[in-house]
Amino acid sequence: MTTKLDVTAVPAEMAAVKYAKAVGHFAAIQSVPFAFKLAAYPIERIRLLMQTQHTNTTFEGKSFKSLGNTISHMRGEGYLAAWRGVTPTIVRWIPSQYIILFLKDHLNGHFPVYDKKTDYGKYFFGKVGSGAATGIINALIWAYPLDVMRQQLATKDKGTWRKAARDVYAQGGLRGFYRGFMLDAPGLAIFRGVQLGGWDLTKDYYGEEWGKMSRLSRFAHGQFISMMGSLFAYPWDTVRRNLMTVTGSTYVEVYKAGVSTAGGVRNFFYAGFSARVMSSFVNGALLEAFDEWKRTR
């Protein structure tokens, strides 16, 4: 009796193995920016405390107007307190980057294709548009609820991330995990549009010379692009994060209270931006690491 070989199963199995190897390789490449993210997390928590100080009553009487004041406060909480809120960041990181970077390339293929020599304006907005859409979709399906829990732990709760999730749910149900999303969506679109779209446009600008640059030079370009995105999007992020710290307030009420307490629009919009600059080297590493993965897979 002879046994027939199911040849149709072989390509499927090979594809599954290839996909698993690709995912594993991607995770390995992302380990470098992921390590940077963990190392820089205390700076991220400093930024969150400074950014939400104008509406957050949890630390009433404490001053977070400068990096020095905020660092002194965190020292008083203890060494491990610097990493409060890091668990949602760990859960969010690699899946979020996987969605962002692969979805960006996928969406690029669905936007109208324009000749950059004859229709550069349309070509430019197509690249930026795909990056913006990527940021919003990723936040909607994965990243935003985890970021809400991260902020809850970093600026309010001292318990576990499960307790933070229960507290968020108690305040607003499932919608509580998306509080401020409608305001943050334009900021996400700006940041990811500039970061991801700008990255693609920069590579197109240099052409073949891009591959001849050093990793440090490509990292520096990615870092500059990401910082420009952060600079433009930061005010949106500030307002929505302050909205997340209070219950029952509108966008306008949070904005007015923040500006009044901070002593001006700029002081409110860019509270904690210095800490954002210090921790932002992760973004440049992320972009270069993804391209390195594509070059070597």
PDB file of C-alpha atoms in Angstrom:
ATOM      1  CA  MET A   1       0.000   0.000   0.000  1.00  0.00           C
ATOM      2  CA  THR A   2       1.436   3.366  -0.998  1.00  0.00           C
ATOM      3  CA  THR A   3       0.968   6.619   0.844  1.00  0.00           C
ATOM      4  CA  LYS A   4       0.243   9.762  -1.146  1.00  0.00           C
ATOM      5  CA  LEU A   5       2.116  12.895  -0.221  1.00  0.00           C
ATOM      6  CA  ASP A   6      -0.074  15.967   0.224  1.00  0.00           C
ATOM      7  CA  VAL A   7       2.030  18.384  -1.810  1.00  0.00           C
ATOM      8  CA  THR A   8      -0.394  21.239  -1.170  1.00  0.00           C
ATOM      9  CA  ALA A   9       0.527  21.196   2.504  1.00  0.00           C
ATOM     10  CA  VAL A  10       4.243  21.670   1.837  1.00  0.00           C
ATOM     11  CA  PRO A  11       4.095  25.271   0.531  1.00  0.00           C
ATOM     12  CA  ALA A  12       1.778  26.217   3.400  1.00  0.00           C
ATOM     13  CA  GLU A  13       4.137  24.700   5.953  1.00  0.00           C
ATOM     14  CA  MET A  14       7.138  26.381   4.338  1.00  0.00           C
ATOM     15  CA  ALA A  15       5.313  29.718   4.356  1.00  0.00           C
ATOM     16  CA  ALA A  16       4.464  29.279   8.036  1.00  0.00           C
ATOM     17  CA  VAL A  17       8.090  28.484   8.894  1.00  0.00           C
ATOM     18  CA  LYS A  18       9.315  31.456   6.846  1.00  0.00           C
ATOM     19  CA  TYR A  19       6.823  33.750   8.564  1.00  0.00           C
ATOM     20  CA  ALA A  20       7.821  32.478  12.018  1.00  0.00           C
ATOM     21  CA  LYS A  21      11.491  33.071  11.224  1.00  0.00           C
ATOM     22  CA  ALA A  22      10.702  36.570   9.937  1.00  0.00           C
ATOM     23  CA  VAL A  23       8.786  37.437  13.109  1.00  0.00           C
ATOM     24  CA  GLY A  24      11.583  36.047  15.275  1.00  0.00           C
ATOM     25  CA  HIS A  25      14.197  37.998  13.343  1.00  0.00           C
ATOM     26  CA  PHE A  26      12.097  41.154  13.622  1.00  0.00           C
ATOM     27  CA  ALA A  27      11.813  40.680  17.395  1.00  0.00           C
ATOM     28  CA  ALA A  28      15.583  40.188  17.621  1.00  0.00           C
ATOM     29  CA  ILE A  29      16.280  43.362  15.628  1.00  0.00           C
ATOM     30  CA  GLN A  30      13.786  45.288  17.758  1.00  0.00           C
ATOM     31  CA  SER A  31      15.550  44.183  20.942  1.00  0.00           C
ATOM     32  CA  VAL A  32      17.967  47.126  20.645  1.00  0.00           C
ATOM     33  CA  PRO A  33      15.341  49.930  20.576  1.00  0.00           C
ATOM     34  CA  PHE A  34      13.313  47.930  23.113  1.00  0.00           C
ATOM     35  CA  ALA A  35      16.288  47.943  25.494  1.00  0.00           C
ATOM     36  CA  PHE A  36      16.639  51.684  24.910  1.00  0.00           C
ATOM     37  CA  LYS A  37      12.938  52.097  25.715  1.00  0.00           C
ATOM     38  CA  LEU A  38      13.257  50.278  29.036  1.00  0.00           C
ATOM     39  CA  ALA A  39      16.426  52.154  29.981  1.00  0.00           C
ATOM     40  CA  ALA A  40      14.767  55.484  29.174  1.00  0.00           C
ATOM     41  CA  TYR A  41      11.476  54.711  30.917  1.00  0.00           C
ATOM     42  CA  PRO A  42      12.256  56.734  34.082  1.00  0.00           C
ATOM     43  CA  ILE A  43      12.670  59.770  31.817  1.00  0.00           C
ATOM     44  CA  GLU A  44       9.292  58.946  30.271  1.00  0.00           C
ATOM     45  CA  ARG A  45       7.708  58.905  33.718  1.00  0.00           C
ATOM     46  CA  ILE A  46       9.324  62.270  34.486  1.00  0.00           C
ATOM     47  CA  ARG A  47       7.775  63.601  31.287  1.00  0.00           C
ATOM     48  CA  LEU A  48       4.312  62.286  32.205  1.00  0.00           C
ATOM     49  CA  LEU A  49       4.470  63.847  35.679  1.00  0.00           C
ATOM     50  CA  MET A  50       5.537  67.207  34.242  1.00  0.00           C
ATOM     51  CA  GLN A  51       3.015  67.045  31.415  1.00  0.00           C
ATOM     52  CA  THR A  52      -0.011  66.358  33.653  1.00  0.00           C
ATOM     53  CA  GLN A  53       0.944  68.457  36.684  1.00  0.00           C
ATOM     54  CA  HIS A  54      -1.555  71.217  35.910  1.00  0.00           C
ATOM     55  CA  THR A  55      -4.674  69.060  36.370  1.00  0.00           C
ATOM     56  CA  ASN A  56      -3.387  66.102  38.400  1.00  0.00           C
ATOM     57  CA  THR A  57      -4.438  66.379  42.056  1.00  0.00           C
ATOM     58  CA  THR A  58      -2.713  63.149  43.138  1.00  0.00           C
ATOM     59  CA  PHE A  59       0.511  64.992  43.956  1.00  0.00           C
ATOM     60  CA  GLU A  60      -1.083  68.224  45.102  1.00  0.00           C
ATOM     61  CA  GLY A  61       1.493  70.531  46.625  1.00  0.00           C
ATOM     62  CA  LYS A  62       4.351  68.962  44.662  1.00  0.00           C
ATOM     63  CA  SER A  63       6.176  70.969  42.008  1.00  0.00           C
ATOM     64  CA  PHE A  64       7.061  69.318  38.695  1.00  0.00           C
ATOM     65  CA  LYS A  65       7.971  72.509  36.856  1.00  0.00           C
ATOM     66  CA  SER A  66      11.566  71.437  36.245  1.00  0.00           C
ATOM     67  CA  LEU A  67      13.485  68.235  35.657  1.00  0.00           C
ATOM     68  CA  GLY A  68      15.295  68.712  38.961  1.00  0.00           C
ATOM     69  CA  ASN A  69      12.102  69.001  41.013  1.00  0.00           C
ATOM     70  CA  THR A  70      10.576  65.945  39.353  1.00  0.00           C
ATOM     71  CA  ILE A  71      13.711  63.834  39.784  1.00  0.00           C
ATOM     72  CA  SER A  72      13.865  64.784  43.478  1.00  0.00           C
ATOM     73  CA  HIS A  73      10.253  63.673  43.915  1.00  0.00           C
ATOM     74  CA  MET A  74      10.918  60.315  42.243  1.00  0.00           C
ATOM     75  CA  ARG A  75      13.993  59.744  44.421  1.00  0.00           C
ATOM     76  CA  GLY A  76      11.773  60.163  47.459  1.00  0.00           C
ATOM     77  CA  GLU A  77       9.407  57.484  46.141  1.00  0.00           C
ATOM     78  CA  GLY A  78      12.182  54.900  45.904  1.00  0.00           C
ATOM     79  CA  TYR A  79      14.277  53.382  43.127  1.00  0.00           C
ATOM     80  CA  LEU A  80      11.640  51.046  41.702  1.00  0.00           C
ATOM     81  CA  ALA A  81       9.049  53.826  41.538  1.00  0.00           C
ATOM     82  CA  ALA A  82      10.922  55.226  38.534  1.00  0.00           C
ATOM     83  CA  TRP A  83       9.542  52.265  36.542  1.00  0.00           C
ATOM     84  CA  ARG A  84       5.910  52.611  37.636  1.00  0.00           C
ATOM     85  CA  GLY A  85       3.823  51.941  34.550  1.00  0.00           C
ATOM     86  CA  VAL A  86       6.503  50.037  32.671  1.00  0.00           C
ATOM     87  CA  THR A  87       4.449  46.797  32.420  1.00  0.00           C
ATOM     88  CA  PRO A  88       1.920  48.184  29.896  1.00  0.00           C
ATOM     89  CA  THR A  89       4.888  49.547  27.949  1.00  0.00           C
ATOM     90  CA  ILE A  90       6.446  46.069  27.781  1.00  0.00           C
ATOM     91  CA  VAL A  91       3.157  44.535  26.654  1.00  0.00           C
ATOM     92  CA  ARG A  92       2.619  47.250  24.071  1.00  0.00           C
ATOM     93  CA  TRP A  93       6.063  47.637  22.543  1.00  0.00           C
ATOM     94  CA  ILE A  94       6.935  44.927  20.011  1.00  0.00           C
ATOM     95  CA  PRO A  95       3.347  44.230  18.807  1.00  0.00           C
ATOM     96  CA  SER A  96       2.850  47.976  18.380  1.00  0.00           C
ATOM     97  CA  GLN A  97       6.045  48.398  16.359  1.00  0.00           C
ATOM     98  CA  TYR A  98       5.148  45.350  14.276  1.00  0.00           C
ATOM     99  CA  ILE A  99       1.762  46.878  13.446  1.00  0.00           C
ATOM    100  CA  ILE A 100       3.182  50.336  12.731  1.00  0.00           C
ATOM    101  CA  LEU A 101       6.084  49.381  10.515  1.00  0.00           C
ATOM    102  CA  PHE A 102       4.406  46.623   8.522  1.00  0.00           C
ATOM    103  CA  LEU A 103       1.123  48.501   8.193  1.00  0.00           C
ATOM    104  CA  LYS A 104       2.976  51.557   6.891  1.00  0.00           C
ATOM    105  CA  ASP A 105       4.428  49.586   3.994  1.00  0.00           C
ATOM    106  CA  HIS A 106       1.062  47.938   3.359  1.00  0.00           C
ATOM    107  CA  LEU A 107      -0.842  51.231   3.295  1.00  0.00           C
ATOM    108  CA  ASN A 108       1.736  52.781   0.982  1.00  0.00           C
ATOM    109  CA  GLY A 109       0.549  50.320  -1.651  1.00  0.00           C
ATOM    110  CA  HIS A 110      -3.073  51.421  -1.249  1.00  0.00           C
ATOM    111  CA  PHE A 111      -2.503  55.154  -1.599  1.00  0.00           C
ATOM    112  CA  PRO A 112      -2.558  56.639  -5.112  1.00  0.00           C
ATOM    113  CA  VAL A 113       0.847  56.516  -6.757  1.00  0.00           C
ATOM    114  CA  TYR A 114       2.172  59.825  -8.079  1.00  0.00           C
ATOM    115  CA  ASP A 115       5.357  60.660  -9.914  1.00  0.00           C
ATOM    116  CA  LYS A 116       7.576  62.551  -7.489  1.00  0.00           C
ATOM    117  CA  LYS A 117       9.125  64.467 -10.383  1.00  0.00           C
ATOM    118  CA  THR A 118       5.868  65.802 -11.841  1.00  0.00           C
ATOM    119  CA  ASP A 119       3.437  65.657  -8.872  1.00  0.00           C
ATOM    120  CA  TYR A 120       5.689  66.011  -5.847  1.00  0.00           C
ATOM    121  CA  GLY A 121       2.988  67.669  -3.726  1.00  0.00           C
ATOM    122  CA  LYS A 122       0.608  64.731  -4.160  1.00  0.00           C
ATOM    123  CA  TYR A 123       3.484  62.282  -3.756  1.00  0.00           C
ATOM    124  CA  PHE A 124       4.486  64.035  -0.511  1.00  0.00           C
ATOM    125  CA  PHE A 125       0.993  63.980   0.988  1.00  0.00           C
ATOM    126  CA  GLY A 126       0.559  60.350  -0.022  1.00  0.00           C
ATOM    127  CA  LYS A 127       3.596  59.324   2.031  1.00  0.00           C
ATOM    128  CA  VAL A 128       2.588  61.499   4.984  1.00  0.00           C
ATOM    129  CA  GLY A 129      -1.020  60.289   4.724  1.00  0.00           C
ATOM    130  CA  SER A 130      -0.055  56.624   4.904  1.00  0.00           C
ATOM    131  CA  GLY A 131       2.068  57.326   7.989  1.00  0.00           C
ATOM    132  CA  ALA A 132      -0.765  59.255   9.629  1.00  0.00           C
ATOM    133  CA  ALA A 133      -3.298  56.494   8.953  1.00  0.00           C
ATOM    134  CA  THR A 134      -0.872  53.925  10.348  1.00  0.00           C
ATOM    135  CA  GLY A 135      -0.538  55.810  13.629  1.00  0.00           C
ATOM    136  CA  ILE A 136      -4.286  56.154  14.138  1.00  0.00           C
ATOM    137  CA  ILE A 137      -5.044  52.508  13.296  1.00  0.00           C
ATOM    138  CA  ASN A 138      -2.329  51.199  15.612  1.00  0.00           C
ATOM    139  CA  ALA A 139      -3.566  53.343  18.498  1.00  0.00           C
ATOM    140  CA  LEU A 140      -7.173  52.297  17.901  1.00  0.00           C
ATOM    141  CA  ILE A 141      -6.627  48.540  17.796  1.00  0.00           C
ATOM    142  CA  TRP A 142      -3.753  48.115  20.264  1.00  0.00           C
ATOM    143  CA  ALA A 143      -1.653  50.917  21.709  1.00  0.00           C
ATOM    144  CA  TYR A 144      -4.066  53.511  23.129  1.00  0.00           C
ATOM    145  CA  PRO A 145      -5.729  51.468  25.934  1.00  0.00           C
ATOM    146  CA  LEU A 146      -2.297  50.308  27.117  1.00  0.00           C
ATOM    147  CA  ASP A 147      -1.045  53.886  27.105  1.00  0.00           C
ATOM    148  CA  VAL A 148      -4.035  54.905  29.238  1.00  0.00           C
ATOM    149  CA  MET A 149      -3.071  52.256  31.805  1.00  0.00           C
ATOM    150  CA  ARG A 150       0.568  53.328  31.651  1.00  0.00           C
ATOM    151  CA  GLN A 151      -0.362  56.910  32.487  1.00  0.00           C
ATOM    152  CA  GLN A 152      -2.713  55.763  35.244  1.00  0.00           C
ATOM    153  CA  LEU A 153       0.167  53.914  36.907  1.00  0.00           C
ATOM    154  CA  ALA A 154       2.807  56.565  36.245  1.00  0.00           C
ATOM    155  CA  THR A 155       0.805  59.533  37.520  1.00  0.00           C
ATOM    156  CA  LYS A 156      -1.846  58.126  39.880  1.00  0.00           C
ATOM    157  CA  ASP A 157      -2.046  54.512  41.039  1.00  0.00           C
ATOM    158  CA  LYS A 158       0.620  52.726  43.050  1.00  0.00           C
ATOM    159  CA  GLY A 159      -0.836  49.263  42.466  1.00  0.00           C
ATOM    160  CA  THR A 160      -0.543  46.729  39.672  1.00  0.00           C
ATOM    161  CA  TRP A 161      -1.500  47.297  36.073  1.00  0.00           C
ATOM    162  CA  ARG A 162      -4.561  45.109  36.671  1.00  0.00           C
ATOM    163  CA  LYS A 163      -5.698  47.503  39.386  1.00  0.00           C
ATOM    164  CA  ALA A 164      -5.106  50.403  37.002  1.00  0.00           C
ATOM    165  CA  ALA A 165      -7.263  48.670  34.390  1.00  0.00           C
ATOM    166  CA  ARG A 166     -10.054  48.172  36.931  1.00  0.00           C
ATOM    167  CA  ASP A 167      -9.862  51.824  37.986  1.00  0.00           C
ATOM    168  CA  VAL A 168     -10.020  53.044  34.385  1.00  0.00           C
ATOM    169  CA  TYR A 169     -13.004  50.772  33.729  1.00  0.00           C
ATOM    170  CA  ALA A 170     -14.760  51.949  36.899  1.00  0.00           C
ATOM    171  CA  GLN A 171     -14.407  55.581  35.791  1.00  0.00           C
ATOM    172  CA  GLY A 172     -15.727  55.191  32.260  1.00  0.00           C
ATOM    173  CA  GLY A 173     -16.344  51.585  31.279  1.00  0.00           C
ATOM    174  CA  LEU A 174     -14.731  50.449  28.045  1.00  0.00           C
ATOM    175  CA  ARG A 175     -14.856  54.018  26.777  1.00  0.00           C
ATOM    176  CA  GLY A 176     -12.533  54.968  29.621  1.00  0.00           C
ATOM    177  CA  PHE A 177      -9.711  53.191  27.809  1.00  0.00           C
ATOM    178  CA  TYR A 178     -10.191  55.586  24.899  1.00  0.00           C
ATOM    179  CA  ARG A 179     -10.715  58.786  26.866  1.00  0.00           C
ATOM    180  CA  GLY A 180      -9.145  61.630  24.911  1.00  0.00           C
ATOM    181  CA  PHE A 181      -8.693  59.566  21.744  1.00  0.00           C
ATOM    182  CA  MET A 182     -10.644  61.934  19.488  1.00  0.00           C
ATOM    183  CA  LEU A 183      -8.366  64.786  20.535  1.00  0.00           C
ATOM    184  CA  ASP A 184      -5.249  62.674  20.299  1.00  0.00           C
ATOM    185  CA  ALA A 185      -6.044  61.387  16.793  1.00  0.00           C
ATOM    186  CA  PRO A 186      -4.880  64.612  15.068  1.00  0.00           C
ATOM    187  CA  GLY A 187      -1.699  64.563  17.159  1.00  0.00           C
ATOM    188  CA  LEU A 188      -1.086  60.922  16.289  1.00  0.00           C
ATOM    189  CA  ALA A 189      -1.655  61.698  12.619  1.00  0.00           C
ATOM    190  CA  ILE A 190       0.832  64.569  12.779  1.00  0.00           C
ATOM    191  CA  PHE A 191       3.513  62.612  14.637  1.00  0.00           C
ATOM    192  CA  ARG A 192       3.328  59.387  12.631  1.00  0.00           C
ATOM    193  CA  GLY A 193       2.762  61.265   9.384  1.00  0.00           C
ATOM    194  CA  VAL A 194       5.922  63.306   9.887  1.00  0.00           C
ATOM    195  CA  GLN A 195       7.926  60.415  11.361  1.00  0.00           C
ATOM    196  CA  LEU A 196       7.000  57.579   8.975  1.00  0.00           C
ATOM    197  CA  GLY A 197       6.205  59.660   5.909  1.00  0.00           C
ATOM    198  CA  GLY A 198       9.257  61.842   6.479  1.00  0.00           C
ATOM    199  CA  TRP A 199      11.448  58.753   6.813  1.00  0.00           C
ATOM    200  CA  ASP A 200      10.290  57.411   3.432  1.00  0.00           C
ATOM    201  CA  LEU A 201      10.664  60.827   1.792  1.00  0.00           C
ATOM    202  CA  THR A 202      14.172  61.221   3.190  1.00  0.00           C
ATOM    203  CA  LYS A 203      15.236  57.842   1.815  1.00  0.00           C
ATOM    204  CA  ASP A 204      13.744  58.748  -1.564  1.00  0.00           C
ATOM    205  CA  TYR A 205      15.600  62.058  -1.537  1.00  0.00           C
ATOM    206  CA  TYR A 206      18.997  60.426  -1.038  1.00  0.00           C
ATOM    207  CA  GLY A 207      18.306  57.510  -3.368  1.00  0.00           C
ATOM    208  CA  GLU A 208      21.240  55.113  -3.719  1.00  0.00           C
ATOM    209  CA  GLU A 209      23.382  57.281  -1.439  1.00  0.00           C
ATOM    210  CA  TRP A 210      21.166  56.310   1.482  1.00  0.00           C
ATOM    211  CA  GLY A 211      22.491  52.758   1.536  1.00  0.00           C
ATOM    212  CA  LYS A 212      26.069  54.030   1.554  1.00  0.00           C
ATOM    213  CA  MET A 213      25.574  56.128   4.688  1.00  0.00           C
ATOM    214  CA  SER A 214      26.712  54.887   8.063  1.00  0.00           C
ATOM    215  CA  ARG A 215      24.167  53.530  10.533  1.00  0.00           C
ATOM    216  CA  LEU A 216      24.899  56.504  12.777  1.00  0.00           C
ATOM    217  CA  SER A 217      24.069  58.951   9.989  1.00  0.00           C
ATOM    218  CA  ARG A 218      20.804  57.169   9.153  1.00  0.00           C
ATOM    219  CA  PHE A 219      19.948  57.078  12.865  1.00  0.00           C
ATOM    220  CA  ALA A 220      20.587  60.834  13.109  1.00  0.00           C
ATOM    221  CA  HIS A 221      18.219  61.479  10.199  1.00  0.00           C
ATOM    222  CA  GLY A 222      15.536  59.322  11.806  1.00  0.00           C
ATOM    223  CA  GLN A 223      16.040  61.072  15.120  1.00  0.00           C
ATOM    224  CA  PHE A 224      15.675  64.542  13.583  1.00  0.00           C
ATOM    225  CA  ILE A 225      12.516  63.541  11.689  1.00  0.00           C
ATOM    226  CA  SER A 226      10.973  62.022  14.821  1.00  0.00           C
ATOM    227  CA  MET A 227      11.786  65.127  16.865  1.00  0.00           C
ATOM    228  CA  MET A 228      10.041  67.324  14.292  1.00  0.00           C
ATOM    229  CA  GLY A 229       6.983  65.095  14.564  1.00  0.00           C
ATOM    230  CA  SER A 230       7.064  65.329  18.362  1.00  0.00           C
ATOM    231  CA  LEU A 231       7.441  69.114  18.259  1.00  0.00           C
ATOM    232  CA  PHE A 232       4.331  69.554  16.102  1.00  0.00           C
ATOM    233  CA  ALA A 233       2.200  66.912  17.864  1.00  0.00           C
ATOM    234  CA  TYR A 234       3.134  67.552  21.513  1.00  0.00           C
ATOM    235  CA  PRO A 235       0.400  70.132  22.313  1.00  0.00           C
ATOM    236  CA  TRP A 236      -2.322  67.647  21.287  1.00  0.00           C
ATOM    237  CA  ASP A 237      -0.716  65.003  23.477  1.00  0.00           C
ATOM    238  CA  THR A 238      -0.535  67.361  26.449  1.00  0.00           C
ATOM    239  CA  VAL A 239      -4.222  68.296  26.349  1.00  0.00           C
ATOM    240  CA  ARG A 240      -5.422  64.698  25.998  1.00  0.00           C
ATOM    241  CA  ARG A 241      -3.150  63.472  28.816  1.00  0.00           C
ATOM    242  CA  ASN A 242      -4.507  66.148  31.135  1.00  0.00           C
ATOM    243  CA  LEU A 243      -8.022  65.174  30.054  1.00  0.00           C
ATOM    244  CA  MET A 244      -7.235  61.597  31.120  1.00  0.00           C
ATOM    245  CA  THR A 245      -6.317  62.724  34.653  1.00  0.00           C
ATOM    246  CA  VAL A 246      -9.729  64.271  35.403  1.00  0.00           C
ATOM    247  CA  THR A 247     -13.256  62.932  35.187  1.00  0.00           C
ATOM    248  CA  GLY A 248     -16.239  64.797  33.786  1.00  0.00           C
ATOM    249  CA  SER A 249     -14.335  67.702  32.226  1.00  0.00           C
ATOM    250  CA  THR A 250     -14.471  68.793  28.592  1.00  0.00           C
ATOM    251  CA  TYR A 251     -11.540  69.541  26.298  1.00  0.00           C
ATOM    252  CA  VAL A 252     -12.161  73.269  26.650  1.00  0.00           C
ATOM    253  CA  GLU A 253     -12.309  73.118  30.459  1.00  0.00           C
ATOM    254  CA  VAL A 254      -9.049  71.153  30.619  1.00  0.00           C
ATOM    255  CA  TYR A 255      -7.371  73.568  28.214  1.00  0.00           C
ATOM    256  CA  LYS A 256      -8.462  76.645  30.182  1.00  0.00           C
ATOM    257  CA  ALA A 257      -7.481  75.121  33.531  1.00  0.00           C
ATOM    258  CA  GLY A 258      -4.104  74.028  32.195  1.00  0.00           C
ATOM    259  CA  VAL A 259      -3.257  77.383  30.636  1.00  0.00           C
ATOM    260  CA  SER A 260      -4.330  79.223  33.785  1.00  0.00           C
ATOM    261  CA  THR A 261      -2.320  76.995  36.120  1.00  0.00           C
ATOM    262  CA  ALA A 262       0.760  76.870  33.877  1.00  0.00           C
ATOM    263  CA  GLY A 263       0.824  80.614  33.341  1.00  0.00           C
ATOM    264  CA  GLY A 264       0.480  80.597  29.583  1.00  0.00           C
ATOM    265  CA  VAL A 265      -0.269  78.521  26.507  1.00  0.00           C
ATOM    266  CA  ARG A 266       3.343  77.599  25.734  1.00  0.00           C
ATOM    267  CA  ASN A 267       4.076  76.570  29.329  1.00  0.00           C
ATOM    268  CA  PHE A 268       1.029  74.291  29.275  1.00  0.00           C
ATOM    269  CA  PHE A 269       1.412  72.847  25.776  1.00  0.00           C
ATOM    270  CA  TYR A 270       5.101  72.001  26.146  1.00  0.00           C
ATOM    271  CA  ALA A 271       5.301  71.003  29.815  1.00  0.00           C
ATOM    272  CA  GLY A 272       7.775  68.122  30.020  1.00  0.00           C
ATOM    273  CA  PHE A 273       9.022  68.486  26.452  1.00  0.00           C
ATOM    274  CA  SER A 274      12.630  68.624  27.644  1.00  0.00           C
ATOM    275  CA  ALA A 275      12.200  65.094  29.048  1.00  0.00           C
ATOM    276  CA  ARG A 276      10.623  64.046  25.766  1.00  0.00           C
ATOM    277  CA  VAL A 277      13.737  65.210  23.919  1.00  0.00           C
ATOM    278  CA  MET A 278      15.971  63.248  26.304  1.00  0.00           C
ATOM    279  CA  SER A 279      14.075  59.982  25.805  1.00  0.00           C
ATOM    280  CA  SER A 280      13.370  60.310  22.089  1.00  0.00           C
ATOM    281  CA  PHE A 281      16.523  58.545  20.842  1.00  0.00           C
ATOM    282  CA  VAL A 282      14.393  55.389  20.789  1.00  0.00           C
ATOM    283  CA  ASN A 283      12.561  56.669  17.700  1.00  0.00           C
ATOM    284  CA  GLY A 284      15.643  56.990  15.531  1.00  0.00           C
ATOM    285  CA  ALA A 285      16.830  53.550  16.624  1.00  0.00           C
ATOM    286  CA  LEU A 286      13.424  52.075  15.802  1.00  0.00           C
ATOM    287  CA  LEU A 287      13.364  53.337  12.215  1.00  0.00           C
ATOM    288  CA  GLU A 288      16.929  52.272  11.461  1.00  0.00           C
ATOM    289  CA  ALA A 289      16.396  48.865  13.121  1.00  0.00           C
ATOM    290  CA  PHE A 290      13.355  48.173  10.923  1.00  0.00           C
ATOM    291  CA  ASP A 291      15.233  49.058   7.758  1.00  0.00           C
ATOM    292  CA  GLU A 292      18.130  46.886   8.909  1.00  0.00           C
ATOM    293  CA  TRP A 293      15.677  44.005   9.275  1.00  0.00           C
ATOM    294  CA  LYS A 294      14.354  44.535   5.758  1.00  0.00           C
ATOM    295  CA  ARG A 295      17.886  44.624   4.346  1.00  0.00           C
ATOM    296  CA  THR A 296      18.980  41.393   6.027  1.00  0.00           C
ATOM    297  CA  ARG A 297      15.907  39.154   6.022  1.00  0.00           C
TER     298      ARG A 297
END
